[in-house]
PDB file of C-alpha atoms in Angstrom:
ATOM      1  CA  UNK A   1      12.102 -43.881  31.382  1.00 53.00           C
ATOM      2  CA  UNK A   2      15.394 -44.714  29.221  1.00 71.00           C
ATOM      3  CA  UNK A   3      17.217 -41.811  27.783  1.00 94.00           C
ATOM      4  CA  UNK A   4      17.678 -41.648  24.524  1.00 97.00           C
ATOM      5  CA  UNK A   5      20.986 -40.073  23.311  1.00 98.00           C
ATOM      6  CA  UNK A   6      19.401 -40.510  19.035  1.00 98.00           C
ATOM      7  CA  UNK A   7      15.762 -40.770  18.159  1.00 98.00           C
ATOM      8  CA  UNK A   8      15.334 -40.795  14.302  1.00 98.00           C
ATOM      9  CA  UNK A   9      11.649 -41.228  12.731  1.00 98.00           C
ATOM     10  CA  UNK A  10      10.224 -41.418  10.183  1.00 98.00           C
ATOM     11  CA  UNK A  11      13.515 -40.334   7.928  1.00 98.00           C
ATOM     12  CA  UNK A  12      12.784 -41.133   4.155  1.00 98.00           C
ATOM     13  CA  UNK A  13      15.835 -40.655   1.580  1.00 98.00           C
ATOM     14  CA  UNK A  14      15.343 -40.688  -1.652  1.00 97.00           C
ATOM     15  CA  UNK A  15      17.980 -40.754  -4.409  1.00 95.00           C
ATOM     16  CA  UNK A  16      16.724 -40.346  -8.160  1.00 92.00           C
ATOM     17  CA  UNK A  17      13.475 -41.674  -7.279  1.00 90.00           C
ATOM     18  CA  UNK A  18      14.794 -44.683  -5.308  1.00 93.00           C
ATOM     19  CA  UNK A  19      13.920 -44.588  -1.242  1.00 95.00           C
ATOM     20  CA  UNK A  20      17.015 -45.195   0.442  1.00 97.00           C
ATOM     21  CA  UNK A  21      15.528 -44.766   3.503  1.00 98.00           C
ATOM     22  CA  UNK A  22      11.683 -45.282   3.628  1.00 97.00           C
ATOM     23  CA  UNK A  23      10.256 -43.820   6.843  1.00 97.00           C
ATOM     24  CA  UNK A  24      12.725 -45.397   8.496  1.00 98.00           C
ATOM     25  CA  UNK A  25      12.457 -45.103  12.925  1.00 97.00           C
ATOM     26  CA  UNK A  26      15.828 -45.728  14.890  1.00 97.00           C
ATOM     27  CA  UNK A  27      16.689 -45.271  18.262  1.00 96.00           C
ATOM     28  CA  UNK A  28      20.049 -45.131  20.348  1.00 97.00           C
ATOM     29  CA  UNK A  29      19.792 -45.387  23.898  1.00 97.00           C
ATOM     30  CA  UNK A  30      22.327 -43.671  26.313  1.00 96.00           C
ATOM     31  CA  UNK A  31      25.366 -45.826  27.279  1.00 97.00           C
ATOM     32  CA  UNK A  32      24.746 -48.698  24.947  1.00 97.00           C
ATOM     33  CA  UNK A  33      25.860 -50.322  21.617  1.00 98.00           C
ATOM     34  CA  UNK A  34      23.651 -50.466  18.720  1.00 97.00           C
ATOM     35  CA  UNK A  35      23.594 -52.510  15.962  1.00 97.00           C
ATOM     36  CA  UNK A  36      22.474 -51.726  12.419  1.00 97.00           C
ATOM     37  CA  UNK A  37      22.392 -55.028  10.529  1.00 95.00           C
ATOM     38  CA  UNK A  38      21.531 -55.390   6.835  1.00 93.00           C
ATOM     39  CA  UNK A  39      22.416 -56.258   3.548  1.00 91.00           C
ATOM     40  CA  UNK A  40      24.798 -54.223   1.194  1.00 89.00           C
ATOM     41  CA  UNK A  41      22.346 -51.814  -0.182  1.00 90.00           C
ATOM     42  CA  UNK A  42      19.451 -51.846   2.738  1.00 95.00           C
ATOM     43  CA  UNK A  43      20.119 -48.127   4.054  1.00 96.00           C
ATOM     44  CA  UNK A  44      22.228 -48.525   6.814  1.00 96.00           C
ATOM     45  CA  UNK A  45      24.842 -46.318   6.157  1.00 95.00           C
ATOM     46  CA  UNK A  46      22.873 -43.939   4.389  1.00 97.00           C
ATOM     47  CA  UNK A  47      20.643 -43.357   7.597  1.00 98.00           C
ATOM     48  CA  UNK A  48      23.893 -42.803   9.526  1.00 98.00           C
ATOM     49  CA  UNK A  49      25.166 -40.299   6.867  1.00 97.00           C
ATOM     50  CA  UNK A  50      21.688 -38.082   7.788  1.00 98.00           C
ATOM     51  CA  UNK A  51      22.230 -38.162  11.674  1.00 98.00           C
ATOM     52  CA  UNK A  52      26.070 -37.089  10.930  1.00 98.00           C
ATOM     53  CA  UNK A  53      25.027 -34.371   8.220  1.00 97.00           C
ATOM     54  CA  UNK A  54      26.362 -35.748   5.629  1.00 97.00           C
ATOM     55  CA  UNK A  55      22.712 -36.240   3.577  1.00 97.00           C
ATOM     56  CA  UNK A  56      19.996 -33.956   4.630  1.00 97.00           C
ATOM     57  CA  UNK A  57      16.563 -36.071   4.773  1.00 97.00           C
ATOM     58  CA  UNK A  58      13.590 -35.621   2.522  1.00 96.00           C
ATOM     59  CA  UNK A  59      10.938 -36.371   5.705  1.00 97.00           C
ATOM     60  CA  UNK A  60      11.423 -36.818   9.478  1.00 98.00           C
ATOM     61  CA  UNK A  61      12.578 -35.884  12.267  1.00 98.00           C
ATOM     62  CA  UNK A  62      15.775 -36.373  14.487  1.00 98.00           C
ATOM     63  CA  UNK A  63      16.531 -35.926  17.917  1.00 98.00           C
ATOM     64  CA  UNK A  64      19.768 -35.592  19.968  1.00 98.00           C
ATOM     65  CA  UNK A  65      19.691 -35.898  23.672  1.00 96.00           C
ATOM     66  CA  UNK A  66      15.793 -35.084  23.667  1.00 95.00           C
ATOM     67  CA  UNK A  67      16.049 -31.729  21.886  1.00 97.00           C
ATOM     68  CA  UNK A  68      14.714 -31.787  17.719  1.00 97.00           C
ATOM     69  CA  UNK A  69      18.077 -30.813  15.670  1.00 98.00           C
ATOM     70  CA  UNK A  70      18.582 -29.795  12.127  1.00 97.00           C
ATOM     71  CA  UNK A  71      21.834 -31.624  11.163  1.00 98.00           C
ATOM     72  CA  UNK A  72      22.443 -29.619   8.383  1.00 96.00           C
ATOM     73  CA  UNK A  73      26.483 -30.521   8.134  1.00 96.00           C
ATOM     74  CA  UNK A  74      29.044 -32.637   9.976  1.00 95.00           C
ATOM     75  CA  UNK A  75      30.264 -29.495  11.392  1.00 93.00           C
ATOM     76  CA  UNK A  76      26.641 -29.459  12.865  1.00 96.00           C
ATOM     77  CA  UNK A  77      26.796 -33.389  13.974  1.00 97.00           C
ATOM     78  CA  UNK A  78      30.424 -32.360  15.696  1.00 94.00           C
ATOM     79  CA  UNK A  79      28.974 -29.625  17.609  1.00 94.00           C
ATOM     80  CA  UNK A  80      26.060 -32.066  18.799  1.00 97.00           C
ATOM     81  CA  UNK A  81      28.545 -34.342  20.220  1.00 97.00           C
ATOM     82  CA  UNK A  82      28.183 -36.897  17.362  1.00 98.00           C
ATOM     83  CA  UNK A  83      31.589 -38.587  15.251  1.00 97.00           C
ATOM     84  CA  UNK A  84      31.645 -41.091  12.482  1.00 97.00           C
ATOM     85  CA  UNK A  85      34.462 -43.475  11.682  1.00 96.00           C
ATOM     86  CA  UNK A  86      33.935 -44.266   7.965  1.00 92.00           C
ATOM     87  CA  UNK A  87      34.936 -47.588   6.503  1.00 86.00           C
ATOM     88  CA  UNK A  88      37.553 -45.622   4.491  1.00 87.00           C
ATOM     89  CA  UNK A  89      40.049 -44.350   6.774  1.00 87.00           C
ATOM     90  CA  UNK A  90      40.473 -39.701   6.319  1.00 87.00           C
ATOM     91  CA  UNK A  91      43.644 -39.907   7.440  1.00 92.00           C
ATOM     92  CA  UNK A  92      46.828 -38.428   6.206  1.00 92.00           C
ATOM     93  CA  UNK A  93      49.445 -40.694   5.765  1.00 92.00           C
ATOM     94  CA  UNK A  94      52.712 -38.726   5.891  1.00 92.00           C
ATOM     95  CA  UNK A  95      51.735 -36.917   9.174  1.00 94.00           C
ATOM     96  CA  UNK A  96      51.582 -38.201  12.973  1.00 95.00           C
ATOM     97  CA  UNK A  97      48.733 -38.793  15.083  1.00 96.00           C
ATOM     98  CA  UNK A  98      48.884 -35.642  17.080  1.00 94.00           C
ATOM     99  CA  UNK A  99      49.597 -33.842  13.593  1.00 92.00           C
ATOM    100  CA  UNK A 100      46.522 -35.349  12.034  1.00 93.00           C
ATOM    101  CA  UNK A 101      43.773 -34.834  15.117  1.00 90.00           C
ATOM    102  CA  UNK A 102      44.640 -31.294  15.600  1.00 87.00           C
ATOM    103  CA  UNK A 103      44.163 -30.427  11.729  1.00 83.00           C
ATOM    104  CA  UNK A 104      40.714 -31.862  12.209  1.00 73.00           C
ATOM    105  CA  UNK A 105      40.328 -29.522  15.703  1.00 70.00           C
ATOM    106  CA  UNK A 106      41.527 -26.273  13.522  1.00 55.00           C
ATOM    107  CA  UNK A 107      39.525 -27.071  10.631  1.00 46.00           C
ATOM    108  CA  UNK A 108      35.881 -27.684  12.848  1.00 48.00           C
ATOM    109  CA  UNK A 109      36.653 -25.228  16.138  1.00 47.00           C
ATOM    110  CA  UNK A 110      39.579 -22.563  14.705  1.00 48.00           C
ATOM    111  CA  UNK A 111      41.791 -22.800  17.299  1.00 51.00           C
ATOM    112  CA  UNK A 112      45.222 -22.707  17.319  1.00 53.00           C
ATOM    113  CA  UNK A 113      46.894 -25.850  19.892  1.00 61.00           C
ATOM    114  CA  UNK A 114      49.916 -26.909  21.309  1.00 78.00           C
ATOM    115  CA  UNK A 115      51.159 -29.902  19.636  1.00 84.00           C
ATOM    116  CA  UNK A 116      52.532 -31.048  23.002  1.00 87.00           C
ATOM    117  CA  UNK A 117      50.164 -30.607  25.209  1.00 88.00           C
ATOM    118  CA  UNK A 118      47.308 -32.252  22.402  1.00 89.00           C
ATOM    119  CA  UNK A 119      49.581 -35.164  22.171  1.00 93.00           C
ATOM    120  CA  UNK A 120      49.524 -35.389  26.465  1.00 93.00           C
ATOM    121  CA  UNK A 121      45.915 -35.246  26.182  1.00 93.00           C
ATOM    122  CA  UNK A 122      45.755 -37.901  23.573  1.00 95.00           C
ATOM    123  CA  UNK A 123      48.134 -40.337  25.220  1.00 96.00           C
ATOM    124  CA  UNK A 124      45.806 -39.754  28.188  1.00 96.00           C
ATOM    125  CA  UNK A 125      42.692 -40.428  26.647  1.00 96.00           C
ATOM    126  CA  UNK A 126      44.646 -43.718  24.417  1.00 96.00           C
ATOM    127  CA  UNK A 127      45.244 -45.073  28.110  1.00 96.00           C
ATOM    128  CA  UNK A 128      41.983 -44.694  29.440  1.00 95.00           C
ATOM    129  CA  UNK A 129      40.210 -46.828  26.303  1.00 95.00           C
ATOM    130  CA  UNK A 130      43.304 -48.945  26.220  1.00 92.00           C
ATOM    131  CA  UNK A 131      44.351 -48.148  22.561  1.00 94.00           C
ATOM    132  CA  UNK A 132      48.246 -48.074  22.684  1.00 93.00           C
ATOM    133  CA  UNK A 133      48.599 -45.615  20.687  1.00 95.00           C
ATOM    134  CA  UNK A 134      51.470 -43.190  20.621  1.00 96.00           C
ATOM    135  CA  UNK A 135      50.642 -40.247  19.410  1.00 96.00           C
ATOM    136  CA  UNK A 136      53.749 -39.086  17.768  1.00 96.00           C
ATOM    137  CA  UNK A 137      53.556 -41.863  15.428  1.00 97.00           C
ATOM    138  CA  UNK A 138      53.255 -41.831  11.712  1.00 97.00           C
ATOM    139  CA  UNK A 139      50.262 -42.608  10.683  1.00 96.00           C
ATOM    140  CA  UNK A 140      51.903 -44.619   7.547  1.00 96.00           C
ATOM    141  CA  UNK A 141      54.014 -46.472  10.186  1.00 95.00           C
ATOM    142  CA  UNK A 142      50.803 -47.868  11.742  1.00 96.00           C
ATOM    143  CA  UNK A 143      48.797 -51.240  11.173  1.00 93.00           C
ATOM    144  CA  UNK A 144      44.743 -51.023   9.592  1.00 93.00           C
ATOM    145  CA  UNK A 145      43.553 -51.728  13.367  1.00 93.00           C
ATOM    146  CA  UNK A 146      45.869 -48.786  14.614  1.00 95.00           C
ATOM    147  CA  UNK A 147      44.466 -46.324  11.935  1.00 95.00           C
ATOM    148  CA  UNK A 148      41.016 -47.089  12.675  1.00 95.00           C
ATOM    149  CA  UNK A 149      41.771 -46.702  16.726  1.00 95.00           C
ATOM    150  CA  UNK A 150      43.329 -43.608  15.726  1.00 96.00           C
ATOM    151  CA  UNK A 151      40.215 -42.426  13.960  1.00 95.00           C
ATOM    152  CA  UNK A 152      38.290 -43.502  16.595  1.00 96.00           C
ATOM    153  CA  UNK A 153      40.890 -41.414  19.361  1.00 96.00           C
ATOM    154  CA  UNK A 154      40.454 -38.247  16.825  1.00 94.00           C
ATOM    155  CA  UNK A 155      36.308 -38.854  17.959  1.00 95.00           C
ATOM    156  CA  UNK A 156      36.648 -38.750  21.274  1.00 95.00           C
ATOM    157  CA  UNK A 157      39.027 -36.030  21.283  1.00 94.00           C
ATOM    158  CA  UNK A 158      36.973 -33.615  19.468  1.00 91.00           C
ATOM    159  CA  UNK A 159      34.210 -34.286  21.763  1.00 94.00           C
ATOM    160  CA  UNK A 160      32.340 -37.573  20.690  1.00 96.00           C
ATOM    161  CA  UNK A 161      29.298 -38.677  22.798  1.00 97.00           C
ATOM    162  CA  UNK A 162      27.433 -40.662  20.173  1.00 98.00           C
ATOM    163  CA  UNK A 163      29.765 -42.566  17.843  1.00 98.00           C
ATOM    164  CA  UNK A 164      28.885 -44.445  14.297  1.00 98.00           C
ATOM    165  CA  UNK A 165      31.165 -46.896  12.947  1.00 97.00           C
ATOM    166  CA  UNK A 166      30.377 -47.988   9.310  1.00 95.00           C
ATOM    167  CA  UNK A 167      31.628 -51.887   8.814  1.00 94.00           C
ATOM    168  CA  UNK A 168      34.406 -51.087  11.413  1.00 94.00           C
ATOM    169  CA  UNK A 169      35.649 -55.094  11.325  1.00 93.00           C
ATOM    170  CA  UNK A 170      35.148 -55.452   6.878  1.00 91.00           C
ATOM    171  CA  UNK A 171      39.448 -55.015   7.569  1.00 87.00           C
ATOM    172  CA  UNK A 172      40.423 -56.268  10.307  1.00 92.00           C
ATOM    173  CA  UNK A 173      41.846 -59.329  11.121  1.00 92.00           C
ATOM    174  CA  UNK A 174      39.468 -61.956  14.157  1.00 92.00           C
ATOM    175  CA  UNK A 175      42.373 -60.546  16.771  1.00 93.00           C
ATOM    176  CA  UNK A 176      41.715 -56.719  15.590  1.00 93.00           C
ATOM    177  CA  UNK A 177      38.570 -57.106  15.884  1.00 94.00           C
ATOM    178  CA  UNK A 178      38.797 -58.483  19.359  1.00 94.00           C
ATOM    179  CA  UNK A 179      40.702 -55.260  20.451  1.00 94.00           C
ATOM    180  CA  UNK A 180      38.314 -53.243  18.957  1.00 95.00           C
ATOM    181  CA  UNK A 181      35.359 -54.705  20.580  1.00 96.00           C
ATOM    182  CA  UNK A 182      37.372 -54.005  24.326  1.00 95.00           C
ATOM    183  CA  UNK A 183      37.983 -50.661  23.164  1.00 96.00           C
ATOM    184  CA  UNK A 184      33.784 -50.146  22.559  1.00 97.00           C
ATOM    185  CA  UNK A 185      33.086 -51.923  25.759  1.00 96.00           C
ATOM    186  CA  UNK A 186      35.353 -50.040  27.706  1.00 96.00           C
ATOM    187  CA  UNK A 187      33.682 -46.631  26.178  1.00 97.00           C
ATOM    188  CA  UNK A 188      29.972 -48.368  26.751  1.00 97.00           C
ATOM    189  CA  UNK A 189      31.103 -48.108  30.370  1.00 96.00           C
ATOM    190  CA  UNK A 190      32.088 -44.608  30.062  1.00 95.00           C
ATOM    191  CA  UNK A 191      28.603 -43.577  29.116  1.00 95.00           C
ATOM    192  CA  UNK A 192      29.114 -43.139  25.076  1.00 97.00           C
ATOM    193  CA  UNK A 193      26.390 -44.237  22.896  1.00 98.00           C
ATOM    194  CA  UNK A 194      27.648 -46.343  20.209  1.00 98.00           C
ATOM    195  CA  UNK A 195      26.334 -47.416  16.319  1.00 98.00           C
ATOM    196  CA  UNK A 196      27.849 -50.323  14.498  1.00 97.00           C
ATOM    197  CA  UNK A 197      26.950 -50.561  11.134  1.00 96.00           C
ATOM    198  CA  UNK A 198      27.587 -54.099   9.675  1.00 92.00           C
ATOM    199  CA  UNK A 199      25.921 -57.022   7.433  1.00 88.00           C
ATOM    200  CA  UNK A 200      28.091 -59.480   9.711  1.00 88.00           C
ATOM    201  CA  UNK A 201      25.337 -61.238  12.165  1.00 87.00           C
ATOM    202  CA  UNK A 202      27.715 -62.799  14.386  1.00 89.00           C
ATOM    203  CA  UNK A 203      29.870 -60.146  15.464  1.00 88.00           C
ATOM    204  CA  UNK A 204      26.935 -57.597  15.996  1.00 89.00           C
ATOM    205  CA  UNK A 205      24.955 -60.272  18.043  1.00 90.00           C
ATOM    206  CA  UNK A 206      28.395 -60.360  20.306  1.00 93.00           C
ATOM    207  CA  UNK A 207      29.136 -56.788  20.779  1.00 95.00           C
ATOM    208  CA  UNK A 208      25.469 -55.048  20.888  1.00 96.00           C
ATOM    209  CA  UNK A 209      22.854 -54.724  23.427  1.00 96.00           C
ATOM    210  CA  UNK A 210      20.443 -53.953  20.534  1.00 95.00           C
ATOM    211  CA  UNK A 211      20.028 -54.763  16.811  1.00 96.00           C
ATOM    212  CA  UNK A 212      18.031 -53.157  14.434  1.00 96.00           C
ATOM    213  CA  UNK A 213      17.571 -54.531  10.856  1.00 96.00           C
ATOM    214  CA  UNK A 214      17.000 -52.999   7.497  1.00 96.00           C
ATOM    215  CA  UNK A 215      15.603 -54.389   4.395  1.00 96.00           C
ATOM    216  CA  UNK A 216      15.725 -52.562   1.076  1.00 95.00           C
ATOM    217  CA  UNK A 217      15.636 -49.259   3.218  1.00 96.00           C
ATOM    218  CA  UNK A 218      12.736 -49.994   5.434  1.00 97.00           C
ATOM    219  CA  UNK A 219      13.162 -50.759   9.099  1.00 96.00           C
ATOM    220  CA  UNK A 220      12.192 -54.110   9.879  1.00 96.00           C
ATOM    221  CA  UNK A 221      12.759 -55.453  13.168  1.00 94.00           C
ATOM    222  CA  UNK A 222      14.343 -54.551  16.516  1.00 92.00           C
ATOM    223  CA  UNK A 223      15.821 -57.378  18.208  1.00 89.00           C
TER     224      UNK A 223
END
């Protein structure tokens, strides 16, 4: 049997009457990148805000690694092993990298770090998925496809199995998103479950093993 590092079903959203999300059933498998294709407005990113805590469902049921979990907060998706890159970068521009991941570690674990050895382990982990990123760099200094790597890098750090990415190529330029896609693959092959949401048919038909579709915040197909 495949393992299943996200099964979602049956969630239904509903936002001043409108369903969002209409019994909506979505599935990530272990080790491989998802697709969530649709058009602005068909759910997608609103079903990814449930499974990271953001929204709390009205109906269904999710499931992380087999086990049934209430994700009642992204402090709560963090702890499950699941990170979301948002199309709007949370960033803060006047600090460094290494400045900027371990304010994310204090704020979600309470734990005071050494900014020396957390930038080691960052340059470490930047090698490993090919990111070139230096950690003691500002993050204002840096290009759009830098600041979403280093968003990405922040993930992984603070313990990402299962990663979303909401329209992760809507800014980058064809060569950003090139490096972006090696930097996926290269974590596909490291055993992390990925989620691309994106309206953009060719470039989730090159980078996923799976696509799902949404329509008007029903499920529709699974391709």
């Amino acid at each position: 049997m495949e393992q299943l590092a996200v099964k979602m079903q049956r969630i239904t959203k509903i936002f001043g009457g409108v369903k969002a999300n209409d019994a909506v059933d979505f599935s990530l498998r272990q080790g491989s990148i998802h697709g969530l294709l649709g058009e602005n407005g068909a759910g997608k990113t609103t079903l990814m805000n449930i499974l990271y805590g953001l929204y709390q469902q009205e109906e269904g049921t999710i499931e992380i690694h087999g086990k049934q979990e209430d994700i009642s907060s992204p402090i709560k998706a963090i702890s499950l092993g699941i990170g979301m890159v948002h199309q709007h970068f949370m960033l803060a521009r006047p600090l460094s990298v290494v400045e900027n991941v371990m304010l994310g570690k204090k704020s979600r674990r309470g734990i005071l770090l050494d900014t020396r050895e957390t930038a080691q382990e960052l340059r470490a982990l930047s090698d490993r998925y090919h990111m070139e990123i230096d950690p003691y760099s500002k993050i204002w200094q840096l290009s759009v496809g830098e600041q979403q790597r280093v968003e990405i890098l922040s993930a992984v750090y603070l313990g990402a199995q299962i990663l979303i990415l909401d329209e992760p190529t809507a800014v980058l330029t064809p060569q950003e998103t090139q490096k972006l896609f090696q930097v996926l693959r290269t974590m596909k092959e490291d055993g992390k479950s990925i989620i691309i949401i994106t309206h953009k048919l060719n470039e989730v038909m090159e980078i996923s093993d799976v696509v799902a579709v949404l329509r008007k915040g029903k499920h529709i197909a699974t391709i």
